[in-house]
Short mmCIF file of C-alpha atoms in Angstrom, two decimals:
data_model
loop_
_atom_site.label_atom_id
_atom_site.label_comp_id
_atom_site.label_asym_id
_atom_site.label_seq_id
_atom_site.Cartn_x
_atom_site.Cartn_y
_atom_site.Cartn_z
CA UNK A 1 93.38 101.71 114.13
CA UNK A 2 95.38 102.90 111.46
CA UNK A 3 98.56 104.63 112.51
CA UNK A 4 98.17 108.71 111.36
CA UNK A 5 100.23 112.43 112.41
CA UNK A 6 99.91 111.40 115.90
CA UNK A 7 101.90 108.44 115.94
CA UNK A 8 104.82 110.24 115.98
CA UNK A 9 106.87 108.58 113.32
CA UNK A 10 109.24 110.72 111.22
CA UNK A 11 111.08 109.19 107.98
CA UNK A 12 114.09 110.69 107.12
CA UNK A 13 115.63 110.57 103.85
CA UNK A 14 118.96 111.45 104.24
CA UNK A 15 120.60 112.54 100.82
CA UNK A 16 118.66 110.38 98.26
CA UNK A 17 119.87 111.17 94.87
CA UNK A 18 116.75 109.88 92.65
CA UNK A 19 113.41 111.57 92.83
CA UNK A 20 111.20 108.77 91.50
CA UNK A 21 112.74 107.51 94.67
CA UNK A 22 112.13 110.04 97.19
CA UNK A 23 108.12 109.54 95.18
CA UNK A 24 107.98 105.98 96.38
CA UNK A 25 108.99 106.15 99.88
CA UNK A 26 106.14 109.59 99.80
CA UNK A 27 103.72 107.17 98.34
CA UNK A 28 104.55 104.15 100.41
CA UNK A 29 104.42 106.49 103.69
CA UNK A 30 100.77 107.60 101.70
CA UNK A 31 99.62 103.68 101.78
CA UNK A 32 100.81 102.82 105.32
CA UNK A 33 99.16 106.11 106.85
CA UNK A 34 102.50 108.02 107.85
CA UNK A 35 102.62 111.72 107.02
CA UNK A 36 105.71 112.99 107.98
CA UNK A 37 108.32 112.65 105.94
CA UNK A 38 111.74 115.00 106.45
CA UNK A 39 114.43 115.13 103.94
CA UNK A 40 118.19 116.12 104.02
CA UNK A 41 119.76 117.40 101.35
CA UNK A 42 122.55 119.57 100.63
CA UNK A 43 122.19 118.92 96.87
CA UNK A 44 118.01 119.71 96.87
CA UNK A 45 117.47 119.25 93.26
CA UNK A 46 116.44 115.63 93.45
CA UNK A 47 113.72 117.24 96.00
CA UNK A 48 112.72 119.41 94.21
CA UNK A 49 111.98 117.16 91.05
CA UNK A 50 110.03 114.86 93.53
CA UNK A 51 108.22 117.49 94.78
CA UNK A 52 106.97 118.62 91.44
CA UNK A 53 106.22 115.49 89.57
CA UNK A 54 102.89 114.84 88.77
CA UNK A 55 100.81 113.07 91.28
CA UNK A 56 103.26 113.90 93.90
CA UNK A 57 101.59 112.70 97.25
CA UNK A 58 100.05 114.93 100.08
CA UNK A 59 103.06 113.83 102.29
CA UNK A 60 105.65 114.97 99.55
CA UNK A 61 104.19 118.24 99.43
CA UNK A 62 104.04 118.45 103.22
CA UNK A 63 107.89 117.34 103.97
CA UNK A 64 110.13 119.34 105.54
CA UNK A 65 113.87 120.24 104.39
CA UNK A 66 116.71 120.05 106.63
CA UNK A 67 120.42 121.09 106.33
CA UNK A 68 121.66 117.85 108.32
CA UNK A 69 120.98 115.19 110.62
CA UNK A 70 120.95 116.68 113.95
CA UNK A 71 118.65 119.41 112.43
CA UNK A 72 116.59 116.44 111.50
CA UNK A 73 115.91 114.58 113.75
CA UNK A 74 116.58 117.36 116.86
CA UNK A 75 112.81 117.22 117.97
CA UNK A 76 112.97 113.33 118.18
CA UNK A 77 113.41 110.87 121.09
CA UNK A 78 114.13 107.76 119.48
CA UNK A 79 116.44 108.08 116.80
CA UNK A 80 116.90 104.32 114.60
CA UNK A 81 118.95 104.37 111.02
CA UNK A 82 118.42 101.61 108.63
CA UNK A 83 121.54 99.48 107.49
CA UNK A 84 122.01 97.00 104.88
CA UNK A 85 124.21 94.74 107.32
CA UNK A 86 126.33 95.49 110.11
CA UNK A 87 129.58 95.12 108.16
CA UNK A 88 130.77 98.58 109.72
CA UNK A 89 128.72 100.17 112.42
CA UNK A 90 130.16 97.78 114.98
CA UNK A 91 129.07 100.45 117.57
CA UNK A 92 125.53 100.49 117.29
CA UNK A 93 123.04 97.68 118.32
CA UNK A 94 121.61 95.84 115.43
CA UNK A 95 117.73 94.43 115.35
CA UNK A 96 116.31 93.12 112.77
CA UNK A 97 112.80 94.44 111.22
CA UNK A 98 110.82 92.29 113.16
CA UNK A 99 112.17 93.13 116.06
CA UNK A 100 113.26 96.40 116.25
CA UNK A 101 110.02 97.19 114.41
CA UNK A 102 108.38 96.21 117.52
CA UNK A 103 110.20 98.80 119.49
CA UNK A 104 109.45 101.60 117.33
CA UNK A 105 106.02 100.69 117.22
CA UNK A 106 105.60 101.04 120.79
CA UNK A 107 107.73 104.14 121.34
CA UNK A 108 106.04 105.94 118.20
CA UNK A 109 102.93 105.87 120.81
CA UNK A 110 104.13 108.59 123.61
CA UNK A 111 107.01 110.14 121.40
CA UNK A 112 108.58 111.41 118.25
CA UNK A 113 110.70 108.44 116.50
CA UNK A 114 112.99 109.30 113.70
CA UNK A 115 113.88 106.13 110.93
CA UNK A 116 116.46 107.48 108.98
CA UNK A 117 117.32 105.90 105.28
CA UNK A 118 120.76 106.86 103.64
CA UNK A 119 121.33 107.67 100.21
CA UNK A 120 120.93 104.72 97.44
CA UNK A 121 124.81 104.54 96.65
CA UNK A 122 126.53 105.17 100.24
CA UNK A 123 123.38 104.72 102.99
CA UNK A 124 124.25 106.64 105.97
CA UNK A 125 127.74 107.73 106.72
CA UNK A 126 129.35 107.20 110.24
CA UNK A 127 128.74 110.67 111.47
CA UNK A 128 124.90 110.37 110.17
CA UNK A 129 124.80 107.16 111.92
CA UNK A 130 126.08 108.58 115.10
CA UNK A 131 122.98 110.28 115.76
CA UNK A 132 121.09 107.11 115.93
CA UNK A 133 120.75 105.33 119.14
CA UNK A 134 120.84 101.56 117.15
CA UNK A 135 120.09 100.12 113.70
CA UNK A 136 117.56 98.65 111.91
CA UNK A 137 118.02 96.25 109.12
CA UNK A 138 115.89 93.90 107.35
CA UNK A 139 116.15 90.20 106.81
CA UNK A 140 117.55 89.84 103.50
CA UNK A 141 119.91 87.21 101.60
CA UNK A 142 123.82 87.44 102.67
CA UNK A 143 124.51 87.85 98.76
CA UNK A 144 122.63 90.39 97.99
CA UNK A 145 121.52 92.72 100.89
CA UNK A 146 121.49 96.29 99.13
CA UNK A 147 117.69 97.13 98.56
CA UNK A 148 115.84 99.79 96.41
CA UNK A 149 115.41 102.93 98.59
CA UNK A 150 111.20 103.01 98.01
CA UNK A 151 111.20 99.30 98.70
CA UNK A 152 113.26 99.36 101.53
CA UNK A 153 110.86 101.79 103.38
CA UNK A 154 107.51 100.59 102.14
CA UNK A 155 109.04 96.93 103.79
CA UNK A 156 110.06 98.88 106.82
CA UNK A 157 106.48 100.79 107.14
CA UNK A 158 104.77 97.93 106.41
CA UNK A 159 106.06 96.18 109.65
CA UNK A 160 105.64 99.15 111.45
CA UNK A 161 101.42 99.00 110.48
CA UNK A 162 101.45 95.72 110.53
CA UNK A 163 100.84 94.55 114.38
CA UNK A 164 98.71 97.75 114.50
CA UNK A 165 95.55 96.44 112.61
CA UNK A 166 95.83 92.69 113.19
CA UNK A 167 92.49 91.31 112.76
CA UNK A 168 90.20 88.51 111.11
CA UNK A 169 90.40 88.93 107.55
CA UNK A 170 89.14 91.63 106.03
CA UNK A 171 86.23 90.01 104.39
CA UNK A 172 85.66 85.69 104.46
CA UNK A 173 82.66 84.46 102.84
CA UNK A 174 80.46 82.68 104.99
CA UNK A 175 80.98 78.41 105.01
CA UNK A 176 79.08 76.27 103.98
CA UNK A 177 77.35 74.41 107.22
CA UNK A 178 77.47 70.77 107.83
CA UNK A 179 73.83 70.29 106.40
CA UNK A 180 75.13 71.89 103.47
CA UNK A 181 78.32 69.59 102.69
CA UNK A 182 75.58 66.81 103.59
CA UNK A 183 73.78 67.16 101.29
CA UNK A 184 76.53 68.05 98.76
CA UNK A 185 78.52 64.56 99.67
CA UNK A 186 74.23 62.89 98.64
CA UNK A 187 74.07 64.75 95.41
CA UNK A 188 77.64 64.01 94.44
CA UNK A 189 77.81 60.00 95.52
CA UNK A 190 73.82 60.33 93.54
CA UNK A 191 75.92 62.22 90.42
CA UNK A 192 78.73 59.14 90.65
CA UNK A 193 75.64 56.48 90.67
CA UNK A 194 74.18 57.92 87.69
CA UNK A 195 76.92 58.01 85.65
CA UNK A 196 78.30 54.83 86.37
CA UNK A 197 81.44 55.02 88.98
CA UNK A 198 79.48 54.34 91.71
CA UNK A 199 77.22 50.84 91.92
CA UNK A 200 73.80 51.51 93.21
CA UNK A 201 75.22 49.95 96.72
CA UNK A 202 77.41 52.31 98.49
CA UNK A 203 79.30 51.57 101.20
CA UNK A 204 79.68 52.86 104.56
CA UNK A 205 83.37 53.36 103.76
CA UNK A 206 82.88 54.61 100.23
CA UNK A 207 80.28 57.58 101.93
CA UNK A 208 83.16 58.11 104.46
CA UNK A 209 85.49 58.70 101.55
CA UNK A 210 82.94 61.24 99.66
CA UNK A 211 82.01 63.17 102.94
CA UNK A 212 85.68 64.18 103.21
CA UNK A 213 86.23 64.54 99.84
CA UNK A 214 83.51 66.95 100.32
CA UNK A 215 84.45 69.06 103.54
CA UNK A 216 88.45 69.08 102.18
CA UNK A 217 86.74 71.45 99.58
CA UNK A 218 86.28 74.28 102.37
CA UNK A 219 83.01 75.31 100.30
CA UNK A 220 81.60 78.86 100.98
CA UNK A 221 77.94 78.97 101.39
CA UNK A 222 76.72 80.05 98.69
CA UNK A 223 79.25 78.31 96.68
CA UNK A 224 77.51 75.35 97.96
CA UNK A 225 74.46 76.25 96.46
CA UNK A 226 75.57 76.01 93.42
CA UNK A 227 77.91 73.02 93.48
CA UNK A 228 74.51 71.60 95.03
CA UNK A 229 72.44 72.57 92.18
CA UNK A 230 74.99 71.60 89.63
CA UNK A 231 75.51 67.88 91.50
CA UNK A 232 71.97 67.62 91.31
CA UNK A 233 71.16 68.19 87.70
CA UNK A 234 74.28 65.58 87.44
CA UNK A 235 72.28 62.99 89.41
CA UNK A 236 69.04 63.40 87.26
CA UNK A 237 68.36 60.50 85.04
CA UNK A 238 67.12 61.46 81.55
CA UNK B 1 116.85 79.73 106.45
CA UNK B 2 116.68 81.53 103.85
CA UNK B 3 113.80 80.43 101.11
CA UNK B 4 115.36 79.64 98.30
CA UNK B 5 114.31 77.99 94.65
CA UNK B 6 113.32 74.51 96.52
CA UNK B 7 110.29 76.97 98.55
CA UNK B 8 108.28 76.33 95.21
CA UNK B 9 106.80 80.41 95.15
CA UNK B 10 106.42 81.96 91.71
CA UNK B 11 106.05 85.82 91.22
CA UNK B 12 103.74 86.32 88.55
CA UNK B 13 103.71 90.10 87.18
CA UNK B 14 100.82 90.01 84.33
CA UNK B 15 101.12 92.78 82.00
CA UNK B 16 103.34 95.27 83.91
CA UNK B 17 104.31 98.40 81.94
CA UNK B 18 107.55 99.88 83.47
CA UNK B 19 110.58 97.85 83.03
CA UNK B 20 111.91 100.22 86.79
CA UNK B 21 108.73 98.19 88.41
CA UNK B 22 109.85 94.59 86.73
CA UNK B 23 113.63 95.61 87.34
CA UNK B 24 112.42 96.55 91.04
CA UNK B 25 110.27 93.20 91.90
CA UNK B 26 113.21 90.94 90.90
CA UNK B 27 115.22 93.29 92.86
CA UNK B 28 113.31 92.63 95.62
CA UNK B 29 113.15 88.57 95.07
CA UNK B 30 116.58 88.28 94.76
CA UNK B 31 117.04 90.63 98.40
CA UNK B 32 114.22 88.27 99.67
CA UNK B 33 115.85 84.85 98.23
CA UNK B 34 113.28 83.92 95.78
CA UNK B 35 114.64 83.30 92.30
CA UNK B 36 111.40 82.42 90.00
CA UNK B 37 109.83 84.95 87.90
CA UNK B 38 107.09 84.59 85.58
CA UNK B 39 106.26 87.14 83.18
CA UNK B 40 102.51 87.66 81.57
CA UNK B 41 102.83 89.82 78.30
CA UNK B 42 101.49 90.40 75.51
CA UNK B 43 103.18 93.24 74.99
CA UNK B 44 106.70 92.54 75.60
CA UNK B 45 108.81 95.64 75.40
CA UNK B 46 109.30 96.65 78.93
CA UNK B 47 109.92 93.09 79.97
CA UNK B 48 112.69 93.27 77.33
CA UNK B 49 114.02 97.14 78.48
CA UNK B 50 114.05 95.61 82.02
CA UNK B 51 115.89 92.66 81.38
CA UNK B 52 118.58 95.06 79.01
CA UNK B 53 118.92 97.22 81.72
CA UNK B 54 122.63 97.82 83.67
CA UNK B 55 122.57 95.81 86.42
CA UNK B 56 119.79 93.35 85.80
CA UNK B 57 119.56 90.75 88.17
CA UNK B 58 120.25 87.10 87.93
CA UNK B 59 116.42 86.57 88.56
CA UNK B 60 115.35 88.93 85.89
CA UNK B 61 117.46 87.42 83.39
CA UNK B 62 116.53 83.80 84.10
CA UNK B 63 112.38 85.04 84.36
CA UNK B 64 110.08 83.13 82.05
CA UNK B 65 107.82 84.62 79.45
CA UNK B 66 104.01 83.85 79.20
CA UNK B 67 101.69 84.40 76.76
CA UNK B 68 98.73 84.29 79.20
CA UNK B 69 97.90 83.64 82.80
CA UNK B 70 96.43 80.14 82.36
CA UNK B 71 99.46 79.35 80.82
CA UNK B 72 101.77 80.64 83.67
CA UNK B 73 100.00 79.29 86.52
CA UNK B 74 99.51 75.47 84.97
CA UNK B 75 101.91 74.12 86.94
CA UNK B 76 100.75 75.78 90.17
CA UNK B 77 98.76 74.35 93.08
CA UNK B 78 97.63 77.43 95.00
CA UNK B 79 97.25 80.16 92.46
CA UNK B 80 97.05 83.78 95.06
CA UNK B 81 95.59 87.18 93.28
CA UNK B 82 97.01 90.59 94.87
CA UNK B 83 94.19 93.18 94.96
CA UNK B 84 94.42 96.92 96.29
CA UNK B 85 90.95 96.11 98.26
CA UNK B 86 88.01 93.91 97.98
CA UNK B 87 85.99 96.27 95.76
CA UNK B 88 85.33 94.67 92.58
CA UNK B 89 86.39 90.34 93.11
CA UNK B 90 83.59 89.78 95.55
CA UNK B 91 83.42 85.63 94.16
CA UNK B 92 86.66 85.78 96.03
CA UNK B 93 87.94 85.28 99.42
CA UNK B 94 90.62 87.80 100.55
CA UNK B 95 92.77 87.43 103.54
CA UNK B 96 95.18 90.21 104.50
CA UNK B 97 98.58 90.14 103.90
CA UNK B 98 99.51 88.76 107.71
CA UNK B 99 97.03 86.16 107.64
CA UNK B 100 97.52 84.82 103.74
CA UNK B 101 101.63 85.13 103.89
CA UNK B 102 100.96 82.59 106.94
CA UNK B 103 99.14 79.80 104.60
CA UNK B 104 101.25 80.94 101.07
CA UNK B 105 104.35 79.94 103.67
CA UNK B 106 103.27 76.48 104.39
CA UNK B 107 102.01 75.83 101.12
CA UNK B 108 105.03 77.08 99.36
CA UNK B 109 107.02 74.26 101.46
CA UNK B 110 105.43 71.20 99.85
CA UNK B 111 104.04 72.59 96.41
CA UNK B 112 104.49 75.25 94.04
CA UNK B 113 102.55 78.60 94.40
CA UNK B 114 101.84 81.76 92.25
CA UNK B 115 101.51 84.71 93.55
CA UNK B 116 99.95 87.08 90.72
CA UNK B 117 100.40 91.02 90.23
CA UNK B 118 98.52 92.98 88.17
CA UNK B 119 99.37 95.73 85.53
CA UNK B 120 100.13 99.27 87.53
CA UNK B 121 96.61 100.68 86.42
CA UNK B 122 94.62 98.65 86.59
CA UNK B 123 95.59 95.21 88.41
CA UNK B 124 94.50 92.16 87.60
CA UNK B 125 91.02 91.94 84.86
CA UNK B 126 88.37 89.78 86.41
CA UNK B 127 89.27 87.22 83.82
CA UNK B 128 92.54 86.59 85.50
CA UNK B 129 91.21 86.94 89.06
CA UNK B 130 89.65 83.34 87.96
CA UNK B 131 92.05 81.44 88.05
CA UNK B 132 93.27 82.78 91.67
CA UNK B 133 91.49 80.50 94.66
CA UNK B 134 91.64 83.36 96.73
CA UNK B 135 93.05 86.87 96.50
CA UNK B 136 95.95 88.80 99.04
CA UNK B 137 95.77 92.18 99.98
CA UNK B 138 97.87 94.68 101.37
CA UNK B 139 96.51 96.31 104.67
CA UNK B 140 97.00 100.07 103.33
CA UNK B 141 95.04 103.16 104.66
CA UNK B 142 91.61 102.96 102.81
CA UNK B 143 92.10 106.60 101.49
CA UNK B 144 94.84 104.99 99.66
CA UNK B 145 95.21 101.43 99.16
CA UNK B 146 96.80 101.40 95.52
CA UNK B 147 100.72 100.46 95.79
CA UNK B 148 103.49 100.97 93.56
CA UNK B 149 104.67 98.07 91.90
CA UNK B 150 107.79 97.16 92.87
CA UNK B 151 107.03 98.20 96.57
CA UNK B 152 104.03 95.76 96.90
CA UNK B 153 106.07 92.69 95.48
CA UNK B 154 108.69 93.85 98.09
CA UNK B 155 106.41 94.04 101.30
CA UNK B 156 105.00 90.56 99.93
CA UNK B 157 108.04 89.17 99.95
CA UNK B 158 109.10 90.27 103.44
CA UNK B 159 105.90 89.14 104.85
CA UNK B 160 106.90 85.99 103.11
CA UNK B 161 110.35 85.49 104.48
CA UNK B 162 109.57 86.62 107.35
CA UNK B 163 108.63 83.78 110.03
CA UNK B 164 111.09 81.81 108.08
CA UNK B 165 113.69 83.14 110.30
CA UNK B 166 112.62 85.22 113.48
CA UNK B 167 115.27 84.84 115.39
CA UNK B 168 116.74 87.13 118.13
CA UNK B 169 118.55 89.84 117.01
CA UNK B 170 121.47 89.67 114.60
CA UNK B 171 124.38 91.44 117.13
CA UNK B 172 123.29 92.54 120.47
CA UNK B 173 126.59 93.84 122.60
CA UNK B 174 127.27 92.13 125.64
CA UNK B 175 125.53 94.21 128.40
CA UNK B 176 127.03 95.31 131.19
CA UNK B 177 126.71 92.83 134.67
CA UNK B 178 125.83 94.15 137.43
CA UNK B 179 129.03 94.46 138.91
CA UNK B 180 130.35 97.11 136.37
CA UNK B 181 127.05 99.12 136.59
CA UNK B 182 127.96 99.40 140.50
CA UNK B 183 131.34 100.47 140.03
CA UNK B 184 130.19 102.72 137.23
CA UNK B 185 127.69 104.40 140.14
CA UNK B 186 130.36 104.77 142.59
CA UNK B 187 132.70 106.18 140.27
CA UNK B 188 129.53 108.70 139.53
CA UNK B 189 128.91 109.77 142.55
CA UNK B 190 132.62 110.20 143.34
CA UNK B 191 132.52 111.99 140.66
CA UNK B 192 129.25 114.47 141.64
CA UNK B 193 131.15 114.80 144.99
CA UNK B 194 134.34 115.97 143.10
CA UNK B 195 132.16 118.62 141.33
CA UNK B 196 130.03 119.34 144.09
CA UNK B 197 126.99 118.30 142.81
CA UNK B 198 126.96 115.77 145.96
CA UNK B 199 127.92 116.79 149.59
CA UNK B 200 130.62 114.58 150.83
CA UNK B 201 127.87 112.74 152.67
CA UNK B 202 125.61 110.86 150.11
CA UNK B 203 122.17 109.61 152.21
CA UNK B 204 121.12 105.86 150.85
CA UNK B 205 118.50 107.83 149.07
CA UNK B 206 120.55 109.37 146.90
CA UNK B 207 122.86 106.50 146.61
CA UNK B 208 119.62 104.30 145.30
CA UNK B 209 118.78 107.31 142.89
CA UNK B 210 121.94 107.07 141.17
CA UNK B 211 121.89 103.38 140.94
CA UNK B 212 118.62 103.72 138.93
CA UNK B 213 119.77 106.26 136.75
CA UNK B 214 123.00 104.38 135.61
CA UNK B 215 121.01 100.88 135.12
CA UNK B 216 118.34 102.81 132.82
CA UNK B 217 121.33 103.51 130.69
CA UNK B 218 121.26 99.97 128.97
CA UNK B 219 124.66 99.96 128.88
CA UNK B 220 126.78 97.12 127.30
CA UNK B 221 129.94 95.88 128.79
CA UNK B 222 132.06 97.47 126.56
CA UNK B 223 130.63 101.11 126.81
CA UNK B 224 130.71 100.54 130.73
CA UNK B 225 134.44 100.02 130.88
CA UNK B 226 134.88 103.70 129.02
CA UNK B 227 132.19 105.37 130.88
CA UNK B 228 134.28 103.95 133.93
CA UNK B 229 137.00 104.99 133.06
CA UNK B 230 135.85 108.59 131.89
CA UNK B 231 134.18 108.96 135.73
CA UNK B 232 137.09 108.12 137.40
CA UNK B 233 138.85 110.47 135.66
CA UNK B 234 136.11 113.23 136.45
CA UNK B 235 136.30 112.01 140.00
CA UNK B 236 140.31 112.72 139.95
CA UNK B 237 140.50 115.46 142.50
CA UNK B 238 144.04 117.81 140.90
#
């Protein structure tokens, strides 16, 4: 089940400066199925450029302008601000992504969640923070901990999807049965006779050693076919 | 523990076209702790505006140029495609992001992988796809699966990292015991008396009521000392 309106996410960008970022985190909120995106801006023109670019996304064109914070994220019930490292908000609890994405995830079910991201220079300032009941930050290297503002929200919407839709693969292609590799491991120890590695007596051990040389292959089905057919003409003796 | 040049993963970007995306992928390496990039050009210039550009990581200026894909995966045991969906490389199996970052992260501890991006148009040709064992995908909505760049090398790389260190959370405050949580709900109903929200007689009822309501605050040991102190001070009959 994709997450969609309903979920009750809300990403706020709280005074970015650079529209082709305020585009990303639009299009990254586009990929991950979240449509509401809020922005706060005293300066709009960055907005504004975003808004019009070409391509802008259905959620750009859809996002909703707010003088501040509180205005922002008023409606909310949950209220999380991302942080490069927790070098100064010593009063808010820190989680990491994986965690904390977890607790957005399941709060985003009954109510309205605001993640806020700060501006690419400064982040959030203490009295934006204060609005947030605890921080989010992702797991990145000590030295260098500042991310890209579209990156740092595609990684944070990403883990909010991600436990959503686990499942199988999308699409494996069926493997090759026993039989198959059987008669793969025949054709290929025939192929080795034929040209000469192999004596004409095999031993038990020696088919032991081909049979999992075979199955380490993890052949698809109809990949076998062909390896079969191919391991065959190999084998014939002009 | 952070992954580091040892993990053996190589970011592959194959024909990218804007040096913000190849500025913004080794961006994101260096915030996820991976440090080799490969680039596939035959086209060079925005590798070269990238790498010119202020502030150009250590990662982009230390990234290797190749003149094809055969060439920059040679060395490479498990060679991964990233595709927006499974439309078009059907000789391929694909495993979603959760369930291929799980196999790329054992691989990458014993031998070195590529992980391969394609050009922002049009990914990766079908040509390239070959050498790939099996491709990665990004679990996006289906009404838009197609990523920017820089944001799909990022939530790879997170995925990536990752498990290699879930851990509890970075800074938790000390919570309150219980002890402090009971003084705190005397001092409140003391206080509700003092105000007149409470009779002078509080029933066990109501006493249990407030003892709920003060331990769904969450509150850490630190905050629970000023909220003491701010309800005794309420409770201060002048």
């Amino acid at each position: 089940l994709p997450l969609t309106a309903e979920s009750g996410l809300r990403v706020v960008l709280v005074r970015a400066r650079n529209p082709l970022n305020i585009g990303a985190a639009a299009r990254a909120m586009s990929n991950f199925g979240f449509s509401h995106l809020r922005v706060v801006n005293t300066y709009n023109v960055p907005f504004r450029e975003a808004r019009s670019a070409v391509g802008a996304s259905e959620v750009l064109k859809s996002a909703e302008e707010y003088a501040n914070v509180a205005d922002a994220v008023a409606d909310c019930h949950l209220v999380v601000g991302t942080t490069a490292a927790g070098h100064r908000e010593l009063r808010h609890p820190l989680r990491r992504l994986e965690e904390g994405g977890q607790v957005i995830r399941e709060e985003m079910q009954t109510h309205r969640v605001a993640i806020l991201f700060g501006s690419e220079k400064v982040g959030l300032t203490n009295e934006e923070l204060s609005y947030c009941q605890w921080l989010l930050h992702i797991p990145t290297r000590e030295e260098h901990t500042s991310m890209n503002l579209g990156q740092a929200v595609a990684v944070c919407l990403y883990e909010l999807s991600r436990e959503a839709n686990v499942t199988s693969p999308a699409r494996q292609p069926e493997p090759a049965t026993a039989e198959e590799l059987e008669r793969i491991t025949a054709a290929l120890i025939e192929a080795l006779q034929t040209c000469g590695y192999l004596s004409s007596e095999v031993t038990p051990l020696t088919k032991e050693k081909m049979r999992r040389l075979v199955r380490r292959l993890n052949l698809s089905s109809e990949d076998a076919e062909t390896w079969l057919g191919m391991l065959r003409q190999m084998s014939w003796r002009p």
